[in-house]
Short mmCIF file of C-alpha atoms and ligand atoms in Angstrom, two decimals:
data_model
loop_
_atom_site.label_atom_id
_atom_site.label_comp_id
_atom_site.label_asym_id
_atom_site.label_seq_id
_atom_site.Cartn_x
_atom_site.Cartn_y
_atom_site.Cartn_z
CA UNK J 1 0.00 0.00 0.00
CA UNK J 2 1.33 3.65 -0.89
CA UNK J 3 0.05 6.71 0.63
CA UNK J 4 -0.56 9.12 -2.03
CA UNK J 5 -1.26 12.94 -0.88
CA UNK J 6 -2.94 16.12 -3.16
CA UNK J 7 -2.56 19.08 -2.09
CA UNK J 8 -5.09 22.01 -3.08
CA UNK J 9 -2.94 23.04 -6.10
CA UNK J 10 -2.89 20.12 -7.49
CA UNK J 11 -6.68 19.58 -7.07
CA UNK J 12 -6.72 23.31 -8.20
CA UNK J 13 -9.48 22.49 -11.35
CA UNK J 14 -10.89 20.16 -13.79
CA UNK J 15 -8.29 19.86 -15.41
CA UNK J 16 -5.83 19.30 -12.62
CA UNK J 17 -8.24 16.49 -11.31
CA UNK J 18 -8.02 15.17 -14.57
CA UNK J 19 -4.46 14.72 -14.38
CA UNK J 20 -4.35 13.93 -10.23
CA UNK J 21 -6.54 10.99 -11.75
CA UNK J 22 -4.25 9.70 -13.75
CA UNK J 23 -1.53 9.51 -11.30
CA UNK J 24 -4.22 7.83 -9.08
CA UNK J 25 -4.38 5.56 -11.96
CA UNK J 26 -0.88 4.13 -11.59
CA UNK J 27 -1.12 2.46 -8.36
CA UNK J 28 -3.50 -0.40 -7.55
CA UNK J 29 -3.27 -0.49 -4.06
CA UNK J 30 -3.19 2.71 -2.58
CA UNK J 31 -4.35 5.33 0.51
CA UNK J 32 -5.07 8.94 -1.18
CA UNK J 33 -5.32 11.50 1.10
CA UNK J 34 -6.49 14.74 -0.39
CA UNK J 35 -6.98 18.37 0.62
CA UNK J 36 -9.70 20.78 -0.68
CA UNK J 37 -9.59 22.50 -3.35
CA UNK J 38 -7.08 25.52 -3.74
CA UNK J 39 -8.40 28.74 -2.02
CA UNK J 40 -11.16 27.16 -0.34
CA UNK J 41 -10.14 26.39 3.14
CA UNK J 42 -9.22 30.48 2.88
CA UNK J 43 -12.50 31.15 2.42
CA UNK J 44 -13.98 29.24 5.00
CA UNK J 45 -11.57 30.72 7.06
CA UNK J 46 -12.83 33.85 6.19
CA UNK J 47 -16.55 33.07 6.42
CA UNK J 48 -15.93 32.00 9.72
CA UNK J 49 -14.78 35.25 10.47
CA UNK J 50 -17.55 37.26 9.08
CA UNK J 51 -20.03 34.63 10.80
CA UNK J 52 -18.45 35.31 14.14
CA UNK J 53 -18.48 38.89 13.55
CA UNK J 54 -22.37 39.03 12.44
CA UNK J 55 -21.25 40.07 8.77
CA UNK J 56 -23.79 37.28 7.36
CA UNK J 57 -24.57 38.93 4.06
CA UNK J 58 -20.83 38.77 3.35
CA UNK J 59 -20.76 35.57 4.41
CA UNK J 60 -23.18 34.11 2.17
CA UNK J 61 -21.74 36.52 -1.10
CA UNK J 62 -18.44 34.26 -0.34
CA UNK J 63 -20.07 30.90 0.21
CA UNK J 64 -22.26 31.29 -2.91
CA UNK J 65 -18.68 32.22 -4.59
CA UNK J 66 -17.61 28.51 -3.45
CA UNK J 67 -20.64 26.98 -4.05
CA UNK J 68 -20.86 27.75 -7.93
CA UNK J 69 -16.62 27.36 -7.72
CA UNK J 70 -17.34 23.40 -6.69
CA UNK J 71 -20.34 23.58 -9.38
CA UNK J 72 -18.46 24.88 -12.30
CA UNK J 73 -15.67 22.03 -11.58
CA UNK J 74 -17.87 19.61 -11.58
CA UNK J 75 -19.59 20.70 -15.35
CA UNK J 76 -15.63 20.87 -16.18
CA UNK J 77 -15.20 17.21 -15.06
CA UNK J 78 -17.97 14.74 -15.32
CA UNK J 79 -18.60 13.85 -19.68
CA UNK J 80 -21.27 11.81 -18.12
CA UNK J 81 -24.57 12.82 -17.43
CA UNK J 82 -25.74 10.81 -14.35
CA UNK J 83 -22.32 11.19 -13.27
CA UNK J 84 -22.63 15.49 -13.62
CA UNK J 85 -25.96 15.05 -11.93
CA UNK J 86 -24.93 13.37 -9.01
CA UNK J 87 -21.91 15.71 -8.18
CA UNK J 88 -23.90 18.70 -8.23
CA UNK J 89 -26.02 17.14 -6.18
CA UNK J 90 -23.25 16.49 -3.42
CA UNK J 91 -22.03 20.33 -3.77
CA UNK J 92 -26.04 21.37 -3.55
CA UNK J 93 -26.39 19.25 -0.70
CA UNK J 94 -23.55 20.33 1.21
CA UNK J 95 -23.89 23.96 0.87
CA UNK J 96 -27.27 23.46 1.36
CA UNK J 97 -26.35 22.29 4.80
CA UNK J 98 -23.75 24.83 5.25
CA UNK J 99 -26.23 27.80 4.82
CA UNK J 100 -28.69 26.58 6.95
CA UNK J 101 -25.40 26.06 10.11
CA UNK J 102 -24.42 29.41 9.49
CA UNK J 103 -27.92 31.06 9.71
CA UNK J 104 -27.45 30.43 13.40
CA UNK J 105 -25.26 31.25 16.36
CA UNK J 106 -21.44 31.23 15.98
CA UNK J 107 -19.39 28.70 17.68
CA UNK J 108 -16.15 27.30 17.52
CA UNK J 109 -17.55 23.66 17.01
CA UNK J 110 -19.67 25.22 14.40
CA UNK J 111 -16.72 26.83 12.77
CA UNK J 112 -14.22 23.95 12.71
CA UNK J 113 -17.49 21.82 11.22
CA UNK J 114 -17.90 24.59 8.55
CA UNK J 115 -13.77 24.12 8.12
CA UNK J 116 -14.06 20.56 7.27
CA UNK J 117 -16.38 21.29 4.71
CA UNK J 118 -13.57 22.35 2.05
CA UNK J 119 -12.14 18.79 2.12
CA UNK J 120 -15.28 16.87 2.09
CA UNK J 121 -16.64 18.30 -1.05
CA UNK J 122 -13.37 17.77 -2.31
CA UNK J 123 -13.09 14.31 -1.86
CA UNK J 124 -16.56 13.41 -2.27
CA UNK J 125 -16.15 14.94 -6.13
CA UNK J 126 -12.49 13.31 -6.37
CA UNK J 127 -14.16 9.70 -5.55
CA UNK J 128 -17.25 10.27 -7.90
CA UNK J 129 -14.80 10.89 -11.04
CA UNK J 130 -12.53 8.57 -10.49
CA UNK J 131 -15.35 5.73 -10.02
CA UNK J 132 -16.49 7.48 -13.50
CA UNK J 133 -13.49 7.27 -15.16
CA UNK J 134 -13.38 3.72 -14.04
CA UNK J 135 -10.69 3.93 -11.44
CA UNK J 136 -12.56 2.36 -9.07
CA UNK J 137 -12.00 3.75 -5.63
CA UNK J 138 -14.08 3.57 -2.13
CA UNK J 139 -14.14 6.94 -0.26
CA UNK J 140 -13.67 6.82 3.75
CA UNK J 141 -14.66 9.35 6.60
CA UNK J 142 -11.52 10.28 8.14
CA UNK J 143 -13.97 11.28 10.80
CA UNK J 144 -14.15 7.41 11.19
CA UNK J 145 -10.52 7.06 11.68
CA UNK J 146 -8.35 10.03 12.77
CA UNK J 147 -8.63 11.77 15.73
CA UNK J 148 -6.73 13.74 18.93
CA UNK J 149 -6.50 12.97 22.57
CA UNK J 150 -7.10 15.25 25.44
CA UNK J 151 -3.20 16.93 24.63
CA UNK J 152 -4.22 17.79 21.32
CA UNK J 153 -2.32 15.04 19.42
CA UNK J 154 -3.44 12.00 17.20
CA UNK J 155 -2.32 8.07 18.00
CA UNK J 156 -0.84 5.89 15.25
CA UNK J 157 -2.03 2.81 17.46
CA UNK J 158 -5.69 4.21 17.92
CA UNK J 159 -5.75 5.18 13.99
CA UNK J 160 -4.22 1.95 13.13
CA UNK J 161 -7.01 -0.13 15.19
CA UNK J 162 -9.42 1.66 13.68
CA UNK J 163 -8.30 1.56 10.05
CA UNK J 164 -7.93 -2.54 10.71
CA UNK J 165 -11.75 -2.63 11.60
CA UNK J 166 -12.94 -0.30 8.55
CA UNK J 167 -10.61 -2.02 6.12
CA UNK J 168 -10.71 -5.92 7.79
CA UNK J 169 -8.56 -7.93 5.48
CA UNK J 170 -8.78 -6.57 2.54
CA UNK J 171 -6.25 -4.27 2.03
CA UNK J 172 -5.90 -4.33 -2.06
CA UNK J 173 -7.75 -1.91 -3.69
CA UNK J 174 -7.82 2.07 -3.90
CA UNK J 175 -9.40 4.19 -0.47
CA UNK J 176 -9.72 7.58 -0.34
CA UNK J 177 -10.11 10.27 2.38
CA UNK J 178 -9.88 13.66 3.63
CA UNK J 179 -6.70 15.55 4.99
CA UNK J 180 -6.63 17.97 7.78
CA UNK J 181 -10.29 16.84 9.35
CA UNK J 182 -10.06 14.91 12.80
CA UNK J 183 -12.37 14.50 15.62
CA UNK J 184 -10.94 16.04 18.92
CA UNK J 185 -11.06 14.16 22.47
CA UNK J 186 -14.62 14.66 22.92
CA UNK J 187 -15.63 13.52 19.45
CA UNK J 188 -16.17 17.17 17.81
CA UNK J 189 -15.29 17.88 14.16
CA UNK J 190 -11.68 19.75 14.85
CA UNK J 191 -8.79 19.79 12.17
CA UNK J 192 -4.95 18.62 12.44
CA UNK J 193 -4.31 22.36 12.06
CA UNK J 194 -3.42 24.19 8.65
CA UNK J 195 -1.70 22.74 6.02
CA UNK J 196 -2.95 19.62 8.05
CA UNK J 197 -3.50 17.21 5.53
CA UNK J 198 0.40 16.33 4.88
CA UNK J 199 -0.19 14.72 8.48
CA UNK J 200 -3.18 12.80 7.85
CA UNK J 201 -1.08 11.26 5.20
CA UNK J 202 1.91 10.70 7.49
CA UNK J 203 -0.42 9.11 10.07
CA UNK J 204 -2.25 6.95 7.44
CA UNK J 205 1.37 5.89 6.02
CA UNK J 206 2.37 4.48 9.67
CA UNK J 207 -1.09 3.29 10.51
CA UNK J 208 -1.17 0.94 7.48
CA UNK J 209 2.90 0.31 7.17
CA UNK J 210 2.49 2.06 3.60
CA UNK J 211 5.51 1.44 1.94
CA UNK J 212 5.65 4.89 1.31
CA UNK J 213 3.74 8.15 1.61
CA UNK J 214 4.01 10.53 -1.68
CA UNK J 215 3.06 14.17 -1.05
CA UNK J 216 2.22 15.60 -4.44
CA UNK J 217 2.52 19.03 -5.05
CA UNK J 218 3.40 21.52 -7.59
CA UNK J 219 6.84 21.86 -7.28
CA UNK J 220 9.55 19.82 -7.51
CA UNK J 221 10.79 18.91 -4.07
CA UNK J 222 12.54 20.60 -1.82
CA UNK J 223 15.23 23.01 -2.42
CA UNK J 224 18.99 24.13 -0.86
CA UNK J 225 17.62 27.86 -0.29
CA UNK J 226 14.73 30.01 -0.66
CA UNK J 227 14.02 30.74 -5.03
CA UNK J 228 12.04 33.56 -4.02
CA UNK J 229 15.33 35.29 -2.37
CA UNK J 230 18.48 33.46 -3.60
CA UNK J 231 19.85 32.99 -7.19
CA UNK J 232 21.15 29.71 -8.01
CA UNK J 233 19.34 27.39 -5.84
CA UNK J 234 19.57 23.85 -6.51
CA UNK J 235 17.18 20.58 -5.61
CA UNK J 236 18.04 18.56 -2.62
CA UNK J 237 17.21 15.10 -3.49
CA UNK J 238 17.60 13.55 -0.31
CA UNK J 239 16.63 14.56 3.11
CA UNK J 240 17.17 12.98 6.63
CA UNK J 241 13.80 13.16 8.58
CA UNK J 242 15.61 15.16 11.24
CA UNK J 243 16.70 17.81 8.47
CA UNK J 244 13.34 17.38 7.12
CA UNK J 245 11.92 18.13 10.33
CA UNK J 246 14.46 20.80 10.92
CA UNK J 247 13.49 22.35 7.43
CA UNK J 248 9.82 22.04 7.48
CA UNK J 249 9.36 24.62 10.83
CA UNK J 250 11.85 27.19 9.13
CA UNK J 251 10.49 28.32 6.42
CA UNK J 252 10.05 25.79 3.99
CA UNK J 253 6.31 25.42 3.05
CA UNK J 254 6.84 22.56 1.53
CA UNK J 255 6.12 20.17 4.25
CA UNK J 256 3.83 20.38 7.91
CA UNK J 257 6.22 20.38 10.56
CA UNK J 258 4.20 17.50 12.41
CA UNK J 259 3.95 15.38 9.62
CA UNK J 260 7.77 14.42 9.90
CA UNK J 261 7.70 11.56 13.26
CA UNK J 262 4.79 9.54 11.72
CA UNK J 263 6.64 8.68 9.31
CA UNK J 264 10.36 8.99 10.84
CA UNK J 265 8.93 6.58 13.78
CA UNK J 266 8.16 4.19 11.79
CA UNK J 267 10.84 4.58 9.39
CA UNK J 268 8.11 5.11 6.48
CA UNK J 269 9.93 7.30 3.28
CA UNK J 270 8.31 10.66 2.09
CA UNK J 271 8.95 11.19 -1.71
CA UNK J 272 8.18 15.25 -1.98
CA UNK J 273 6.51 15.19 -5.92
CA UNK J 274 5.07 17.60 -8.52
CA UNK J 275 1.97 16.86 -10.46
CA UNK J 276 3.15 18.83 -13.24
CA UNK J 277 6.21 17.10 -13.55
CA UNK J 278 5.06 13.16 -12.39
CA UNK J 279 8.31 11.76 -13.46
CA UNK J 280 10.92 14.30 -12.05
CA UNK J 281 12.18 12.85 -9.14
CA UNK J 282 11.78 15.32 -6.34
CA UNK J 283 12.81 14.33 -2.85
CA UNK J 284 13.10 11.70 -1.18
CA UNK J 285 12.95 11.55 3.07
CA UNK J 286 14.32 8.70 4.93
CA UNK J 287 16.02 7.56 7.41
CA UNK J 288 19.67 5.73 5.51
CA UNK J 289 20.72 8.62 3.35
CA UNK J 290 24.72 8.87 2.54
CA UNK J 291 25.21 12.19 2.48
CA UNK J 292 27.37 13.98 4.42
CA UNK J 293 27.78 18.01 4.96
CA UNK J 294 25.60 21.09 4.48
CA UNK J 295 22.16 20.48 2.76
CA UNK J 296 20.09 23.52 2.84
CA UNK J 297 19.63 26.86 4.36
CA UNK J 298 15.90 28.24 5.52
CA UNK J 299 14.41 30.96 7.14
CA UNK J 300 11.41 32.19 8.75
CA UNK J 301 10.40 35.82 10.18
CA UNK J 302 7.48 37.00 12.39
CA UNK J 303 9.74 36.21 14.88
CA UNK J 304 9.77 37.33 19.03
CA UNK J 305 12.50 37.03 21.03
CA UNK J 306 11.99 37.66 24.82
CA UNK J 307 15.12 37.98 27.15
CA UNK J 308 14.74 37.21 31.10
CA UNK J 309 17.43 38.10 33.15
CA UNK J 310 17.51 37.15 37.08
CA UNK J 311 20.37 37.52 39.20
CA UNK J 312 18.07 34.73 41.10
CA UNK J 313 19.10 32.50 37.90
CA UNK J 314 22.71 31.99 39.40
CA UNK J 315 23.48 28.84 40.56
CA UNK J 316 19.70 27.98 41.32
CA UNK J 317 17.82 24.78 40.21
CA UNK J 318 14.29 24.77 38.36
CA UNK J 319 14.25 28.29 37.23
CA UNK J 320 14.35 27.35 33.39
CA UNK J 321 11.33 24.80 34.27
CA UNK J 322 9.47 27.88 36.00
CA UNK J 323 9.91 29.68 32.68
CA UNK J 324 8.62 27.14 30.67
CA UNK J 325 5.59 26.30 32.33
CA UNK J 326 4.51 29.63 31.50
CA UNK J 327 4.88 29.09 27.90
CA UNK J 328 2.90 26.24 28.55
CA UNK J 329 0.37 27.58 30.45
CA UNK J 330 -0.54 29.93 27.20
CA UNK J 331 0.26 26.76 24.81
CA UNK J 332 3.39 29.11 23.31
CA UNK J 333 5.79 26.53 21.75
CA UNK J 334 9.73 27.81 22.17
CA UNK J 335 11.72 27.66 18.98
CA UNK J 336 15.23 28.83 19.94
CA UNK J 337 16.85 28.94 23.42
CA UNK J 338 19.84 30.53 24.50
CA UNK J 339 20.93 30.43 27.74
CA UNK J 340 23.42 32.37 30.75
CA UNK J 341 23.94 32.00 33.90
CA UNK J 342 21.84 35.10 34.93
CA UNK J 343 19.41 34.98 31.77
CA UNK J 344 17.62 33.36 28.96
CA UNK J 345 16.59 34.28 25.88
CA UNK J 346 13.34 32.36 23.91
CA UNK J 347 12.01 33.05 20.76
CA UNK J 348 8.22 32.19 19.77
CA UNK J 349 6.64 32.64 16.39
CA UNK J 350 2.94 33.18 17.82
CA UNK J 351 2.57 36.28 19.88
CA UNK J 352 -0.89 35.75 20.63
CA UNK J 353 -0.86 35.88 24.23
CA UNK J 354 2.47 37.98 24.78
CA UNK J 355 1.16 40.54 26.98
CA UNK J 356 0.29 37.55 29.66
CA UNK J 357 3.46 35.58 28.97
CA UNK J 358 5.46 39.06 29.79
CA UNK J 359 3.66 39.68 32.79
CA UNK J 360 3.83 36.24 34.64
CA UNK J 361 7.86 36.39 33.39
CA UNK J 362 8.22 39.30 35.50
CA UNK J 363 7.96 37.82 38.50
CA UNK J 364 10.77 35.75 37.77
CA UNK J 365 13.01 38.70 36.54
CA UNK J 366 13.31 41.69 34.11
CA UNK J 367 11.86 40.91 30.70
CA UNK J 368 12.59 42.52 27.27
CA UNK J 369 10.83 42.06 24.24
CA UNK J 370 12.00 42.34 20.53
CA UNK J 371 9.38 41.83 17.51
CA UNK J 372 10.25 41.35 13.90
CA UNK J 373 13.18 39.09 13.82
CA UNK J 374 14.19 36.43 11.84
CA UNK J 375 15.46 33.08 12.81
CA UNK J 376 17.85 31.43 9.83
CA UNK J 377 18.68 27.61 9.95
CA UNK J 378 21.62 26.16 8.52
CA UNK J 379 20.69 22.32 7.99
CA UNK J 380 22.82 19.41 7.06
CA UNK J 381 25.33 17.20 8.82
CA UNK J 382 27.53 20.22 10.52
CA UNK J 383 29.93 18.50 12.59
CA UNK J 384 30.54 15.53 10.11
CA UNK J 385 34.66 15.88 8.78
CA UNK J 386 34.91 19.10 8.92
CA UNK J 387 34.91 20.24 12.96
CA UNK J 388 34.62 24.01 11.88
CA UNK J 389 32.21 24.40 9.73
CA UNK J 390 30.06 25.16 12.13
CA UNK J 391 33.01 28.22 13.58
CA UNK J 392 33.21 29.64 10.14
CA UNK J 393 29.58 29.85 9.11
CA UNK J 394 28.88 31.75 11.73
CA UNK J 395 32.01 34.14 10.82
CA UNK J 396 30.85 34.18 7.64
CA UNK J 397 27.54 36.26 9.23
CA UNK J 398 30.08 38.60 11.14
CA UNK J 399 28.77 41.60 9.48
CA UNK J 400 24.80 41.22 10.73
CA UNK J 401 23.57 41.76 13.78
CA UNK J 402 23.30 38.19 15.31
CA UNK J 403 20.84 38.45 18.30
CA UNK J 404 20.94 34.68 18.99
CA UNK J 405 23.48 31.52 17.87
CA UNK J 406 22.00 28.28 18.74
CA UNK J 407 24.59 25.22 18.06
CA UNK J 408 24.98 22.06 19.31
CA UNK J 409 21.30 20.48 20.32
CA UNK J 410 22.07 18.24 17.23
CA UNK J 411 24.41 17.83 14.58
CA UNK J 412 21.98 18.94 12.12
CA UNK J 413 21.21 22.21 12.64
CA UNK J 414 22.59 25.90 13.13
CA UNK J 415 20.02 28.82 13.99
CA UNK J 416 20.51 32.23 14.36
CA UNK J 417 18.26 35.29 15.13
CA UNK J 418 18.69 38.41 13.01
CA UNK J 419 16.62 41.39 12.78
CA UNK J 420 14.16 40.45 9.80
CA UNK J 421 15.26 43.42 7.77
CA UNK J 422 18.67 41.80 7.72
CA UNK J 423 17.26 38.08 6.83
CA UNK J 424 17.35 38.04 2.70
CA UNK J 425 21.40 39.14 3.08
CA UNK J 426 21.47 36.65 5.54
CA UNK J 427 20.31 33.75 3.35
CA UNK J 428 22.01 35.05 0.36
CA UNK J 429 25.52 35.86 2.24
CA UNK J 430 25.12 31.96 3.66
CA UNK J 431 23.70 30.52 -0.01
CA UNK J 432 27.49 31.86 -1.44
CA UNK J 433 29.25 30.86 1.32
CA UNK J 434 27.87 27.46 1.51
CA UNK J 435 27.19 26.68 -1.45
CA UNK J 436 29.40 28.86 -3.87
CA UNK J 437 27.78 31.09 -6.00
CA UNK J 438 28.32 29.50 -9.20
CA UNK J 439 25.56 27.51 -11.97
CA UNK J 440 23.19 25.23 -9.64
CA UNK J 441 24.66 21.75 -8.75
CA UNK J 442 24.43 18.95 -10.50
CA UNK J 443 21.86 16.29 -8.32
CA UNK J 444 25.00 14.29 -7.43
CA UNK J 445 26.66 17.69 -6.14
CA UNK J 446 25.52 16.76 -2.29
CA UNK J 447 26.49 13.14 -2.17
CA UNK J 448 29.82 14.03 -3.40
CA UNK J 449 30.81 16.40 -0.84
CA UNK J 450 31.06 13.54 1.45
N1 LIG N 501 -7.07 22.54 3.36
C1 LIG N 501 -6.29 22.71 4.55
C2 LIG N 501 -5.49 24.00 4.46
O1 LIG N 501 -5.57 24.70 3.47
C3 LIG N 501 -5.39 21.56 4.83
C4 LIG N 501 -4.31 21.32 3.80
O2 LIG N 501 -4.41 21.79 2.67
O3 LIG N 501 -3.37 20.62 4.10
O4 LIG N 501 -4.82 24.34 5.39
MG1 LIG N 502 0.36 21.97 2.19
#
């Protein structure tokens, strides 16, 4: 069994369906996991805020736009009339439903229900041609399958007992489902957060034992620096899953950061691969790669960094674990730490409850706050032959204004916080450095360096 995994671009129109089916084609026996169609899960998103806010008429103007969206793919797609008939029926159903939920009181059940919506329409259409093209395929609930315990987080053992009772034996044939769309603890519709459904691929890859789980996209795996920023970027073929999971948080939207352990834990490859290019062979993540040295460079701003300083810090015990249970009181995951002896500095990308984080902090000691930084990761295999790499990377940076070096929690990784203004020369002063600034590599270029 192979996981196969669409992202909205590639389920973008007709047309892209058309071709999504065709790569569906090629594999018997697979587990297709797909997300709704581009734009949409925006636009619920932005329903739901208009809903909550009492803007209804606004509302409705943008889920009629979605409604005749879905409609006009489906006269696109189905050649067949009972075929056509039936799909608009699904899409008139649905929003029928929709319209009715939202014509009453906001709620955040309601909402994440009206979320889910995007990727059941989605699939239910996906299913309908396929079966019409005769690729036969049965569509699943995910609802049936995936969900999160009280901390928030799905099970591979609870998904895989219940994929074992929907599936039984039979396990040769073509399913399909929904990314992103979970129940929570208490059995409401909630979602694996966005960009969600590269998870609920990564969980259905280790639930089953897929052989492997193939994220499709539209571009062609992952590569060695940002294209929007640096010149001469090259592909990176191969990928650990800790520089995958390294690479995925900073910057590289390639890939959900959660959807790396599923698959790393149960040493399940992830082939990154674009739909417009089927045979190109994007990248591959896994666990045996040969590589040695630097792999990529990645970045990501929106950045806070918060500095505590306590002259209570010195030589005491449990003051970093009264720090973090803060951040974990307001459910504020800490990216980068740097540490003193009399202070520590944190930086979080989601300042949504700063103002209470500051204030508990400064009972423990002064605290300072910086917005707008940037934190730039140098991934790869640092330490491997050449001991100071790591030394003259960082003097490489030695005209920016470093707020933060963190080194050494693994092999794999390098971070440092610069002011976001300063984060493009960063990533183009590291691409030359690194990499040289000559014509892209060759494919081979990484596995040679070793
Ligand atoms: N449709 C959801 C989103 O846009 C989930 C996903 O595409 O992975 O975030
Ligand atoms: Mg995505």
């Amino acid at each position: 069994m192979i996981v196969m995994k669409f992202g909205g671009t590639s389920l973008g129109n007709a047309e892209r369906i058309r071709q999504v089916a065709g790569l569906i084609e090629r594999n018997s026996d697979s587990f297709v996991v797909c997300s709704a169609m581009s734009g949409i899960t925006n636009t619920l998103v932005e329903i739901a805020g208009l809903w909550k806010s009492g803007k209804c008429e606004k509302a409705d103007d943008l889920l009629d736009e979605i409604a005749s969206h879905f409609e006009q793919t489906c006269y696109d797609l189905f050649r067949d009339t009972e075929a056509l008939t039936n799909s608009t029926r699904v899409v008139i159903e649905i929003f029928d439903l929709i319209r009715n939920r939202i014509s009453g009181d906001y709620n955040l059940h309601k909402e994440n229900w009206l979320l889910a919506q995007g990727e059941i329409v989605t699939s239910k259409l996906i299913a309908l041609y396929l079966n019409s093209a005769d690729i036969p395929v049965t569509w699943l609930n995910a609802l049936d399958f995936i969900s999160t315990g009280i901390d928030g987080e799905p099970s591979v053992s609870d998904i895989r007992d219940r994929l074992n009772a929907i599936l039984g034996e039979n396990r040769h044939g073509r399913f399909l489902t929904q990314g992103y769309i979970c129940l929570d603890h208490e059995g409401n519709i909630s979602n694996l957060k966005r960009g969600g459904s590269d998870y609920t691929a990564t969980l259905a890859g280790a639930a089953l034992q897929a052989v492997s789980v193939e994220i499709w996209t539209d571009i062609d795996g992952v590569r060695n620096n940002d294209p929007r920023i640096v010149e001469n970027t090259f592909p990176v073929r191969e990928l650990s899953f800790d520089e995958a999971a390294e690479l995925a948080y900073f910057g590289a939207k390639i890939l959900h950061p959660s959807c790396v352990w599923p698959a790393s834990s149960n040493n399940i490859p992830i082939h990154l691969r674009n739909t417009m290019e089927p045979d190109a062979p994007g990248t591959i993540i896994r666990s045996d790669i040969k590589r040695k040295g630097i792999t990529a460079v990645a970045a990501k701003d929106g950045i806070t960094v918060i500095r505590i300083r306590s002259d209570r810090m010195l030589n005491a015990y449990g003051f970093l674990n009264r720090i973090f249970a803060i951040f974990e009181k307001y459910r504020t995951p800490i990216d980068v730490i740097t540490t003193s002896e009399v202070s520590v500095s944190v930086t979080i990308d989601n300042p949504c409850h700063i103002k209470e984080i500051e204030s508990e902090l400064g009972s423990l000691g002064s605290v300072k706050t910086e917005t707008g930084q940037a934190i730039v990761c140098v991934v790869g295999d640092i330490l491997e032959q050449h001991q100071d790499r790591a030394v003259r990377t960082l003097d490489s940076l030695r005209h920016f204004n470093v707020k933060m070096i963190s080194f050494g929690g693994s092999r794999n990784n390098i971070s440092v916080v610069v002011p976001r203004e300063e984060m493009k020369d960063v990533l183009r002063s590291l691409n030359s450095y690194l990499f040289g600034n000559q014509s892209p590599k060759p494919d081979s270029w990484l596995i040679s360096q070793a």
